[in-house]
Amino acid sequence: AAHHWFAAGDQPRALAAATRAAVAAERVNAFGEAQALFERALGLWERVEDPEQVTGFEEVELLRRAASSADQAGDPARQEALLRRALGLVDVEANPGLAATLHERLSQSLWSQHEQDASVETMQEGLALLPEGEPSPERAKLVSQLARRRMLQARLAESEECAREAIAVARAVGHREAEAIALNALGTAMGGRGETDAGVKHLRESLELAREENLSMEEGGAWINIADVLSLAGRTEEALDVARQGLEAGLTSPWRSADWLRLAISEYSFQLGDWDEAEAAIPG
């Protein structure tokens, strides 16, 4: 329908149809198609009188959703460009929470492009926009993601500090996803510093929270990190058991978690001398 109205020169109807089709594609995880349709709608935006009335969206929201689709479709560079356009439209003083949220997504796109320092700086810029010392969902999300970034950089003391702050803020505002992310970062950081049992305890808390909230990515990450922490401590048989449990949990989304767990099973089996299982576990 969007193509039909565009060809007919009816730009308001083309804009409305492209937006509806983009939302429908997004709903069924057809992210490449959703991105293309959102971008078609954005291309029509300036040509239509009162586009917000026509679409039911503000331009910033359309840009944000197009960026999210680009991320899911595996195009972080395009995600970055769309997010920068969105940030250019935001009145930071009037809406610091939205600006901070867009910074968090921009940080993620930079991380995906292997620009770690720029990613962390962008996250810190987003945090600086929020009222200091005031708990909010935005602060919980940004600080938990900063804890994760520092953990992945092996900046373990900084990760632990950020994670503890994020857990307190997340619990204060009821942001369960941020709490799960922060618990994961805290447990992994502590395990990396040799506090294995305490680290595993926090990681299992993250796992249970992820299950309760149906956060498949966080659940997969928790299984993997529990196994990693145990393996790092030389507790390879326990690590293997955890990796098997994670795989048996039926993780199918995201599929990468299942592949990582299979690789972990292969590695630990090899270390324990079970070469047949090591070979059998390698993802096909």
PDB file of C-alpha atoms in Angstrom:
ATOM      1  CA  ALA A   1       0.000   0.000   0.000  1.00  0.00           C
ATOM      2  CA  ALA A   2       2.828   2.415   0.832  1.00  0.00           C
ATOM      3  CA  HIS A   3       4.394   1.848  -2.594  1.00  0.00           C
ATOM      4  CA  HIS A   4       0.998   2.239  -4.275  1.00  0.00           C
ATOM      5  CA  TRP A   5       0.247   5.600  -2.670  1.00  0.00           C
ATOM      6  CA  PHE A   6       3.808   6.802  -3.263  1.00  0.00           C
ATOM      7  CA  ALA A   7       3.525   5.932  -6.963  1.00  0.00           C
ATOM      8  CA  ALA A   8       0.168   7.699  -7.103  1.00  0.00           C
ATOM      9  CA  GLY A   9       1.738  10.842  -5.643  1.00  0.00           C
ATOM     10  CA  ASP A  10      -0.466  10.809  -2.531  1.00  0.00           C
ATOM     11  CA  GLN A  11       2.273  11.512  -0.013  1.00  0.00           C
ATOM     12  CA  PRO A  12       0.134  11.752   3.144  1.00  0.00           C
ATOM     13  CA  ARG A  13      -1.372   8.311   2.482  1.00  0.00           C
ATOM     14  CA  ALA A  14       2.039   6.949   1.509  1.00  0.00           C
ATOM     15  CA  LEU A  15       3.463   8.236   4.796  1.00  0.00           C
ATOM     16  CA  ALA A  16       0.631   6.721   6.832  1.00  0.00           C
ATOM     17  CA  ALA A  17       0.873   3.390   4.989  1.00  0.00           C
ATOM     18  CA  ALA A  18       4.677   3.193   5.327  1.00  0.00           C
ATOM     19  CA  THR A  19       4.451   3.852   9.058  1.00  0.00           C
ATOM     20  CA  ARG A  20       1.726   1.229   9.582  1.00  0.00           C
ATOM     21  CA  ALA A  21       3.670  -1.327   7.554  1.00  0.00           C
ATOM     22  CA  ALA A  22       6.889  -0.561   9.446  1.00  0.00           C
ATOM     23  CA  VAL A  23       5.197  -1.114  12.811  1.00  0.00           C
ATOM     24  CA  ALA A  24       3.677  -4.364  11.543  1.00  0.00           C
ATOM     25  CA  ALA A  25       7.077  -5.600  10.297  1.00  0.00           C
ATOM     26  CA  GLU A  26       8.670  -4.620  13.598  1.00  0.00           C
ATOM     27  CA  ARG A  27       6.028  -6.611  15.467  1.00  0.00           C
ATOM     28  CA  VAL A  28       6.966  -9.843  13.657  1.00  0.00           C
ATOM     29  CA  ASN A  29      10.730  -9.225  13.965  1.00  0.00           C
ATOM     30  CA  ALA A  30      11.176  -8.486  10.245  1.00  0.00           C
ATOM     31  CA  PHE A  31      13.716  -5.841  11.167  1.00  0.00           C
ATOM     32  CA  GLY A  32      15.311  -5.260   7.759  1.00  0.00           C
ATOM     33  CA  GLU A  33      11.900  -4.602   6.238  1.00  0.00           C
ATOM     34  CA  ALA A  34      10.890  -2.454   9.205  1.00  0.00           C
ATOM     35  CA  GLN A  35      14.003  -0.322   8.868  1.00  0.00           C
ATOM     36  CA  ALA A  36      13.395   0.245   5.142  1.00  0.00           C
ATOM     37  CA  LEU A  37       9.776   1.234   5.763  1.00  0.00           C
ATOM     38  CA  PHE A  38      10.591   3.535   8.676  1.00  0.00           C
ATOM     39  CA  GLU A  39      13.199   5.228   6.515  1.00  0.00           C
ATOM     40  CA  ARG A  40      10.692   5.590   3.679  1.00  0.00           C
ATOM     41  CA  ALA A  41       8.355   7.292   6.142  1.00  0.00           C
ATOM     42  CA  LEU A  42      11.160   9.587   7.318  1.00  0.00           C
ATOM     43  CA  GLY A  43      11.908  10.486   3.710  1.00  0.00           C
ATOM     44  CA  LEU A  44       8.301  11.648   3.304  1.00  0.00           C
ATOM     45  CA  TRP A  45       8.160  13.486   6.624  1.00  0.00           C
ATOM     46  CA  GLU A  46       9.052  16.972   5.386  1.00  0.00           C
ATOM     47  CA  ARG A  47       6.789  16.659   2.333  1.00  0.00           C
ATOM     48  CA  VAL A  48       3.590  16.190   4.315  1.00  0.00           C
ATOM     49  CA  GLU A  49       1.637  18.798   6.211  1.00  0.00           C
ATOM     50  CA  ASP A  50       1.221  17.838   9.893  1.00  0.00           C
ATOM     51  CA  PRO A  51       3.031  14.472   9.637  1.00  0.00           C
ATOM     52  CA  GLU A  52       2.566  13.792  13.360  1.00  0.00           C
ATOM     53  CA  GLN A  53      -1.196  13.851  12.882  1.00  0.00           C
ATOM     54  CA  VAL A  54      -0.921  11.587   9.825  1.00  0.00           C
ATOM     55  CA  THR A  55       1.306   8.972  11.507  1.00  0.00           C
ATOM     56  CA  GLY A  56       0.501   9.240  15.201  1.00  0.00           C
ATOM     57  CA  PHE A  57       4.251   9.554  15.909  1.00  0.00           C
ATOM     58  CA  GLU A  58       6.704  12.327  16.615  1.00  0.00           C
ATOM     59  CA  GLU A  59       9.704  12.404  14.302  1.00  0.00           C
ATOM     60  CA  VAL A  60      12.079  11.560  17.170  1.00  0.00           C
ATOM     61  CA  GLU A  61      10.114   8.388  17.921  1.00  0.00           C
ATOM     62  CA  LEU A  62      10.138   7.369  14.261  1.00  0.00           C
ATOM     63  CA  LEU A  63      13.919   7.890  14.164  1.00  0.00           C
ATOM     64  CA  ARG A  64      14.359   5.931  17.381  1.00  0.00           C
ATOM     65  CA  ARG A  65      12.373   2.983  16.046  1.00  0.00           C
ATOM     66  CA  ALA A  66      14.193   3.073  12.713  1.00  0.00           C
ATOM     67  CA  ALA A  67      17.477   3.009  14.636  1.00  0.00           C
ATOM     68  CA  SER A  68      16.303   0.070  16.732  1.00  0.00           C
ATOM     69  CA  SER A  69      15.365  -1.846  13.584  1.00  0.00           C
ATOM     70  CA  ALA A  70      18.774  -1.046  12.059  1.00  0.00           C
ATOM     71  CA  ASP A  71      20.424  -2.401  15.202  1.00  0.00           C
ATOM     72  CA  GLN A  72      18.408  -5.620  15.077  1.00  0.00           C
ATOM     73  CA  ALA A  73      19.108  -5.931  11.350  1.00  0.00           C
ATOM     74  CA  GLY A  74      22.860  -5.784  12.032  1.00  0.00           C
ATOM     75  CA  ASP A  75      23.622  -2.261  10.772  1.00  0.00           C
ATOM     76  CA  PRO A  76      25.086  -0.323  13.736  1.00  0.00           C
ATOM     77  CA  ALA A  77      26.543   2.413  11.507  1.00  0.00           C
ATOM     78  CA  ARG A  78      23.075   3.266  10.198  1.00  0.00           C
ATOM     79  CA  GLN A  79      21.727   2.991  13.728  1.00  0.00           C
ATOM     80  CA  GLU A  80      24.288   5.592  14.807  1.00  0.00           C
ATOM     81  CA  ALA A  81      23.323   7.997  12.005  1.00  0.00           C
ATOM     82  CA  LEU A  82      19.613   7.748  12.832  1.00  0.00           C
ATOM     83  CA  LEU A  83      20.229   8.252  16.556  1.00  0.00           C
ATOM     84  CA  ARG A  84      22.358  11.341  15.918  1.00  0.00           C
ATOM     85  CA  ARG A  85      19.511  12.791  13.838  1.00  0.00           C
ATOM     86  CA  ALA A  86      17.105  12.059  16.684  1.00  0.00           C
ATOM     87  CA  LEU A  87      19.380  13.708  19.254  1.00  0.00           C
ATOM     88  CA  GLY A  88      19.511  16.801  17.077  1.00  0.00           C
ATOM     89  CA  LEU A  89      15.742  17.172  17.482  1.00  0.00           C
ATOM     90  CA  VAL A  90      15.601  16.785  21.274  1.00  0.00           C
ATOM     91  CA  ASP A  91      15.381  19.742  23.630  1.00  0.00           C
ATOM     92  CA  VAL A  92      17.790  18.426  26.248  1.00  0.00           C
ATOM     93  CA  GLU A  93      16.723  20.837  28.989  1.00  0.00           C
ATOM     94  CA  ALA A  94      13.035  20.056  28.484  1.00  0.00           C
ATOM     95  CA  ASN A  95      13.488  16.291  28.096  1.00  0.00           C
ATOM     96  CA  PRO A  96      16.766  15.093  29.634  1.00  0.00           C
ATOM     97  CA  GLY A  97      15.418  11.561  30.108  1.00  0.00           C
ATOM     98  CA  LEU A  98      14.824  11.074  26.387  1.00  0.00           C
ATOM     99  CA  ALA A  99      18.206  12.584  25.527  1.00  0.00           C
ATOM    100  CA  ALA A 100      19.917  10.263  28.014  1.00  0.00           C
ATOM    101  CA  THR A 101      18.080   7.237  26.604  1.00  0.00           C
ATOM    102  CA  LEU A 102      19.202   8.122  23.080  1.00  0.00           C
ATOM    103  CA  HIS A 103      22.783   8.462  24.369  1.00  0.00           C
ATOM    104  CA  GLU A 104      22.544   4.954  25.815  1.00  0.00           C
ATOM    105  CA  ARG A 105      21.449   3.570  22.441  1.00  0.00           C
ATOM    106  CA  LEU A 106      24.153   5.584  20.670  1.00  0.00           C
ATOM    107  CA  SER A 107      26.712   4.143  23.082  1.00  0.00           C
ATOM    108  CA  GLN A 108      25.522   0.658  22.160  1.00  0.00           C
ATOM    109  CA  SER A 109      25.864   1.351  18.425  1.00  0.00           C
ATOM    110  CA  LEU A 110      29.419   2.629  18.919  1.00  0.00           C
ATOM    111  CA  TRP A 111      30.285  -0.446  20.985  1.00  0.00           C
ATOM    112  CA  SER A 112      28.994  -2.641  18.159  1.00  0.00           C
ATOM    113  CA  GLN A 113      31.380  -0.782  15.839  1.00  0.00           C
ATOM    114  CA  HIS A 114      34.301  -1.597  18.183  1.00  0.00           C
ATOM    115  CA  GLU A 115      34.644   2.026  19.350  1.00  0.00           C
ATOM    116  CA  GLN A 116      34.876   1.177  23.038  1.00  0.00           C
ATOM    117  CA  ASP A 117      36.246   4.480  24.358  1.00  0.00           C
ATOM    118  CA  ALA A 118      33.708   6.534  22.389  1.00  0.00           C
ATOM    119  CA  SER A 119      30.957   4.212  23.609  1.00  0.00           C
ATOM    120  CA  VAL A 120      31.857   4.736  27.275  1.00  0.00           C
ATOM    121  CA  GLU A 121      32.240   8.506  26.813  1.00  0.00           C
ATOM    122  CA  THR A 122      28.803   8.676  25.182  1.00  0.00           C
ATOM    123  CA  MET A 123      27.252   6.765  28.088  1.00  0.00           C
ATOM    124  CA  GLN A 124      28.878   9.153  30.553  1.00  0.00           C
ATOM    125  CA  GLU A 125      27.597  12.130  28.543  1.00  0.00           C
ATOM    126  CA  GLY A 126      24.100  10.695  28.785  1.00  0.00           C
ATOM    127  CA  LEU A 127      24.412  10.258  32.549  1.00  0.00           C
ATOM    128  CA  ALA A 128      25.583  13.852  32.909  1.00  0.00           C
ATOM    129  CA  LEU A 129      22.251  15.016  31.448  1.00  0.00           C
ATOM    130  CA  LEU A 130      20.258  13.449  34.300  1.00  0.00           C
ATOM    131  CA  PRO A 131      19.656  15.148  37.674  1.00  0.00           C
ATOM    132  CA  GLU A 132      22.495  14.032  39.944  1.00  0.00           C
ATOM    133  CA  GLY A 133      21.506  11.729  42.783  1.00  0.00           C
ATOM    134  CA  GLU A 134      17.913  11.384  41.580  1.00  0.00           C
ATOM    135  CA  PRO A 135      16.779   7.781  40.980  1.00  0.00           C
ATOM    136  CA  SER A 136      15.088   7.272  37.615  1.00  0.00           C
ATOM    137  CA  PRO A 137      14.561   4.456  35.106  1.00  0.00           C
ATOM    138  CA  GLU A 138      16.943   6.252  32.742  1.00  0.00           C
ATOM    139  CA  ARG A 139      19.711   6.418  35.342  1.00  0.00           C
ATOM    140  CA  ALA A 140      19.196   2.746  36.220  1.00  0.00           C
ATOM    141  CA  LYS A 141      19.504   1.740  32.550  1.00  0.00           C
ATOM    142  CA  LEU A 142      22.570   3.870  31.809  1.00  0.00           C
ATOM    143  CA  VAL A 143      24.527   2.974  34.946  1.00  0.00           C
ATOM    144  CA  SER A 144      23.787  -0.744  34.517  1.00  0.00           C
ATOM    145  CA  GLN A 145      25.008  -0.616  30.926  1.00  0.00           C
ATOM    146  CA  LEU A 146      28.092   1.336  31.984  1.00  0.00           C
ATOM    147  CA  ALA A 147      28.788  -1.423  34.528  1.00  0.00           C
ATOM    148  CA  ARG A 148      28.518  -3.973  31.725  1.00  0.00           C
ATOM    149  CA  ARG A 149      30.846  -1.990  29.444  1.00  0.00           C
ATOM    150  CA  ARG A 150      33.487  -1.668  32.179  1.00  0.00           C
ATOM    151  CA  MET A 151      33.182  -5.389  32.949  1.00  0.00           C
ATOM    152  CA  LEU A 152      33.761  -6.267  29.299  1.00  0.00           C
ATOM    153  CA  GLN A 153      36.809  -3.976  29.313  1.00  0.00           C
ATOM    154  CA  ALA A 154      38.124  -5.837  32.390  1.00  0.00           C
ATOM    155  CA  ARG A 155      37.874  -2.607  34.402  1.00  0.00           C
ATOM    156  CA  LEU A 156      36.558  -4.731  37.239  1.00  0.00           C
ATOM    157  CA  ALA A 157      36.695  -2.295  40.169  1.00  0.00           C
ATOM    158  CA  GLU A 158      34.870   0.380  38.145  1.00  0.00           C
ATOM    159  CA  SER A 159      32.369  -2.199  36.933  1.00  0.00           C
ATOM    160  CA  GLU A 160      31.627  -3.298  40.485  1.00  0.00           C
ATOM    161  CA  GLU A 161      31.174   0.306  41.663  1.00  0.00           C
ATOM    162  CA  CYS A 162      28.791   1.117  38.804  1.00  0.00           C
ATOM    163  CA  ALA A 163      26.911  -2.155  39.256  1.00  0.00           C
ATOM    164  CA  ARG A 164      26.252  -1.538  42.948  1.00  0.00           C
ATOM    165  CA  GLU A 165      24.935   1.952  42.166  1.00  0.00           C
ATOM    166  CA  ALA A 166      22.789   0.575  39.336  1.00  0.00           C
ATOM    167  CA  ILE A 167      21.286  -2.140  41.550  1.00  0.00           C
ATOM    168  CA  ALA A 168      20.308   0.433  44.192  1.00  0.00           C
ATOM    169  CA  VAL A 169      18.735   2.763  41.621  1.00  0.00           C
ATOM    170  CA  ALA A 170      17.010  -0.066  39.734  1.00  0.00           C
ATOM    171  CA  ARG A 171      15.454  -1.404  42.915  1.00  0.00           C
ATOM    172  CA  ALA A 172      14.351   2.076  43.955  1.00  0.00           C
ATOM    173  CA  VAL A 173      12.463   2.627  40.694  1.00  0.00           C
ATOM    174  CA  GLY A 174      11.486  -0.983  39.927  1.00  0.00           C
ATOM    175  CA  HIS A 175      13.580  -1.363  36.769  1.00  0.00           C
ATOM    176  CA  ARG A 176      13.971  -5.144  36.723  1.00  0.00           C
ATOM    177  CA  GLU A 177      15.925  -5.392  33.466  1.00  0.00           C
ATOM    178  CA  ALA A 178      18.532  -2.886  34.666  1.00  0.00           C
ATOM    179  CA  GLU A 179      18.790  -4.799  37.944  1.00  0.00           C
ATOM    180  CA  ALA A 180      19.430  -8.060  36.067  1.00  0.00           C
ATOM    181  CA  ILE A 181      22.102  -6.415  33.894  1.00  0.00           C
ATOM    182  CA  ALA A 182      23.816  -4.878  36.920  1.00  0.00           C
ATOM    183  CA  LEU A 183      23.741  -8.127  38.916  1.00  0.00           C
ATOM    184  CA  ASN A 184      25.325  -9.883  35.954  1.00  0.00           C
ATOM    185  CA  ALA A 185      28.089  -7.286  35.712  1.00  0.00           C
ATOM    186  CA  LEU A 186      28.658  -7.347  39.479  1.00  0.00           C
ATOM    187  CA  GLY A 187      28.866 -11.134  39.643  1.00  0.00           C
ATOM    188  CA  THR A 188      31.211 -11.361  36.681  1.00  0.00           C
ATOM    189  CA  ALA A 189      33.457  -8.587  38.010  1.00  0.00           C
ATOM    190  CA  MET A 190      33.662 -10.188  41.453  1.00  0.00           C
ATOM    191  CA  GLY A 191      34.360 -13.593  39.916  1.00  0.00           C
ATOM    192  CA  GLY A 192      37.083 -12.043  37.792  1.00  0.00           C
ATOM    193  CA  ARG A 193      38.729 -10.700  40.957  1.00  0.00           C
ATOM    194  CA  GLY A 194      38.705 -14.146  42.559  1.00  0.00           C
ATOM    195  CA  GLU A 195      35.541 -13.847  44.681  1.00  0.00           C
ATOM    196  CA  THR A 196      34.060 -16.882  42.970  1.00  0.00           C
ATOM    197  CA  ASP A 197      31.230 -17.868  45.317  1.00  0.00           C
ATOM    198  CA  ALA A 198      30.001 -14.303  45.802  1.00  0.00           C
ATOM    199  CA  GLY A 199      30.216 -13.700  42.072  1.00  0.00           C
ATOM    200  CA  VAL A 200      28.221 -16.843  41.254  1.00  0.00           C
ATOM    201  CA  LYS A 201      25.611 -15.851  43.861  1.00  0.00           C
ATOM    202  CA  HIS A 202      24.975 -12.509  42.134  1.00  0.00           C
ATOM    203  CA  LEU A 203      24.977 -14.144  38.708  1.00  0.00           C
ATOM    204  CA  ARG A 204      22.344 -16.643  39.854  1.00  0.00           C
ATOM    205  CA  GLU A 205      20.259 -13.735  41.163  1.00  0.00           C
ATOM    206  CA  SER A 206      20.558 -12.170  37.699  1.00  0.00           C
ATOM    207  CA  LEU A 207      19.539 -15.473  36.107  1.00  0.00           C
ATOM    208  CA  GLU A 208      16.429 -15.850  38.267  1.00  0.00           C
ATOM    209  CA  LEU A 209      15.392 -12.256  37.625  1.00  0.00           C
ATOM    210  CA  ALA A 210      15.893 -12.686  33.880  1.00  0.00           C
ATOM    211  CA  ARG A 211      13.708 -15.801  33.936  1.00  0.00           C
ATOM    212  CA  GLU A 212      10.974 -14.058  35.913  1.00  0.00           C
ATOM    213  CA  GLU A 213      10.944 -11.123  33.503  1.00  0.00           C
ATOM    214  CA  ASN A 214      11.412 -13.245  30.340  1.00  0.00           C
ATOM    215  CA  LEU A 215      14.677 -11.470  29.463  1.00  0.00           C
ATOM    216  CA  SER A 216      16.160 -14.119  27.167  1.00  0.00           C
ATOM    217  CA  MET A 217      19.364 -12.208  26.401  1.00  0.00           C
ATOM    218  CA  GLU A 218      20.103 -11.636  30.076  1.00  0.00           C
ATOM    219  CA  GLU A 219      19.305 -15.263  30.915  1.00  0.00           C
ATOM    220  CA  GLY A 220      21.706 -16.510  28.248  1.00  0.00           C
ATOM    221  CA  GLY A 221      24.426 -14.129  29.417  1.00  0.00           C
ATOM    222  CA  ALA A 222      23.994 -15.242  33.029  1.00  0.00           C
ATOM    223  CA  TRP A 223      24.413 -18.932  32.176  1.00  0.00           C
ATOM    224  CA  ILE A 224      27.536 -18.176  30.146  1.00  0.00           C
ATOM    225  CA  ASN A 225      29.086 -15.939  32.806  1.00  0.00           C
ATOM    226  CA  ILE A 226      28.400 -18.381  35.661  1.00  0.00           C
ATOM    227  CA  ALA A 227      30.255 -21.054  33.698  1.00  0.00           C
ATOM    228  CA  ASP A 228      33.086 -18.636  32.877  1.00  0.00           C
ATOM    229  CA  VAL A 229      33.553 -17.582  36.507  1.00  0.00           C
ATOM    230  CA  LEU A 230      33.655 -21.204  37.680  1.00  0.00           C
ATOM    231  CA  SER A 231      36.085 -22.132  34.912  1.00  0.00           C
ATOM    232  CA  LEU A 232      38.339 -19.199  35.791  1.00  0.00           C
ATOM    233  CA  ALA A 233      38.502 -20.542  39.352  1.00  0.00           C
ATOM    234  CA  GLY A 234      39.570 -23.971  38.064  1.00  0.00           C
ATOM    235  CA  ARG A 235      36.180 -25.524  38.849  1.00  0.00           C
ATOM    236  CA  THR A 236      35.853 -26.983  35.379  1.00  0.00           C
ATOM    237  CA  GLU A 237      33.451 -29.831  36.194  1.00  0.00           C
ATOM    238  CA  GLU A 238      31.031 -27.356  37.812  1.00  0.00           C
ATOM    239  CA  ALA A 239      31.429 -25.029  34.829  1.00  0.00           C
ATOM    240  CA  LEU A 240      30.591 -27.888  32.465  1.00  0.00           C
ATOM    241  CA  ASP A 241      27.502 -28.777  34.487  1.00  0.00           C
ATOM    242  CA  VAL A 242      26.303 -25.148  34.376  1.00  0.00           C
ATOM    243  CA  ALA A 243      26.865 -24.910  30.628  1.00  0.00           C
ATOM    244  CA  ARG A 244      24.832 -28.096  30.141  1.00  0.00           C
ATOM    245  CA  GLN A 245      22.047 -26.735  32.351  1.00  0.00           C
ATOM    246  CA  GLY A 246      21.986 -23.529  30.336  1.00  0.00           C
ATOM    247  CA  LEU A 247      21.710 -25.419  27.078  1.00  0.00           C
ATOM    248  CA  GLU A 248      18.983 -27.672  28.495  1.00  0.00           C
ATOM    249  CA  ALA A 249      17.039 -24.545  29.507  1.00  0.00           C
ATOM    250  CA  GLY A 250      16.088 -24.321  25.848  1.00  0.00           C
ATOM    251  CA  LEU A 251      17.575 -20.965  25.018  1.00  0.00           C
ATOM    252  CA  THR A 252      16.595 -20.214  21.441  1.00  0.00           C
ATOM    253  CA  SER A 253      16.516 -16.428  21.592  1.00  0.00           C
ATOM    254  CA  PRO A 254      19.078 -15.115  21.144  1.00  0.00           C
ATOM    255  CA  TRP A 255      20.498 -18.126  19.296  1.00  0.00           C
ATOM    256  CA  ARG A 256      24.077 -16.949  19.950  1.00  0.00           C
ATOM    257  CA  SER A 257      23.683 -17.862  23.617  1.00  0.00           C
ATOM    258  CA  ALA A 258      23.081 -21.504  22.708  1.00  0.00           C
ATOM    259  CA  ASP A 259      26.123 -21.529  20.425  1.00  0.00           C
ATOM    260  CA  TRP A 260      28.308 -19.975  23.119  1.00  0.00           C
ATOM    261  CA  LEU A 261      27.142 -22.606  25.596  1.00  0.00           C
ATOM    262  CA  ARG A 262      27.912 -25.400  23.122  1.00  0.00           C
ATOM    263  CA  LEU A 263      31.392 -23.968  22.612  1.00  0.00           C
ATOM    264  CA  ALA A 264      31.848 -23.783  26.391  1.00  0.00           C
ATOM    265  CA  ILE A 265      30.768 -27.431  26.745  1.00  0.00           C
ATOM    266  CA  SER A 266      33.278 -28.380  24.059  1.00  0.00           C
ATOM    267  CA  GLU A 267      36.084 -26.416  25.744  1.00  0.00           C
ATOM    268  CA  TYR A 268      35.429 -27.760  29.247  1.00  0.00           C
ATOM    269  CA  SER A 269      35.013 -31.333  27.987  1.00  0.00           C
ATOM    270  CA  PHE A 270      38.358 -31.041  26.197  1.00  0.00           C
ATOM    271  CA  GLN A 271      40.009 -29.769  29.374  1.00  0.00           C
ATOM    272  CA  LEU A 272      38.578 -32.740  31.293  1.00  0.00           C
ATOM    273  CA  GLY A 273      39.807 -35.205  28.674  1.00  0.00           C
ATOM    274  CA  ASP A 274      36.428 -36.123  27.213  1.00  0.00           C
ATOM    275  CA  TRP A 275      37.358 -35.542  23.591  1.00  0.00           C
ATOM    276  CA  ASP A 276      34.298 -37.269  22.148  1.00  0.00           C
ATOM    277  CA  GLU A 277      31.917 -34.883  23.921  1.00  0.00           C
ATOM    278  CA  ALA A 278      34.185 -31.976  23.048  1.00  0.00           C
ATOM    279  CA  GLU A 279      33.843 -32.798  19.361  1.00  0.00           C
ATOM    280  CA  ALA A 280      30.127 -33.556  19.560  1.00  0.00           C
ATOM    281  CA  ALA A 281      29.335 -30.226  21.255  1.00  0.00           C
ATOM    282  CA  ILE A 282      30.893 -28.018  18.560  1.00  0.00           C
ATOM    283  CA  PRO A 283      28.072 -26.093  16.817  1.00  0.00           C
ATOM    284  CA  GLY A 284      27.400 -27.370  13.313  1.00  0.00           C
TER     285      GLY A 284
END
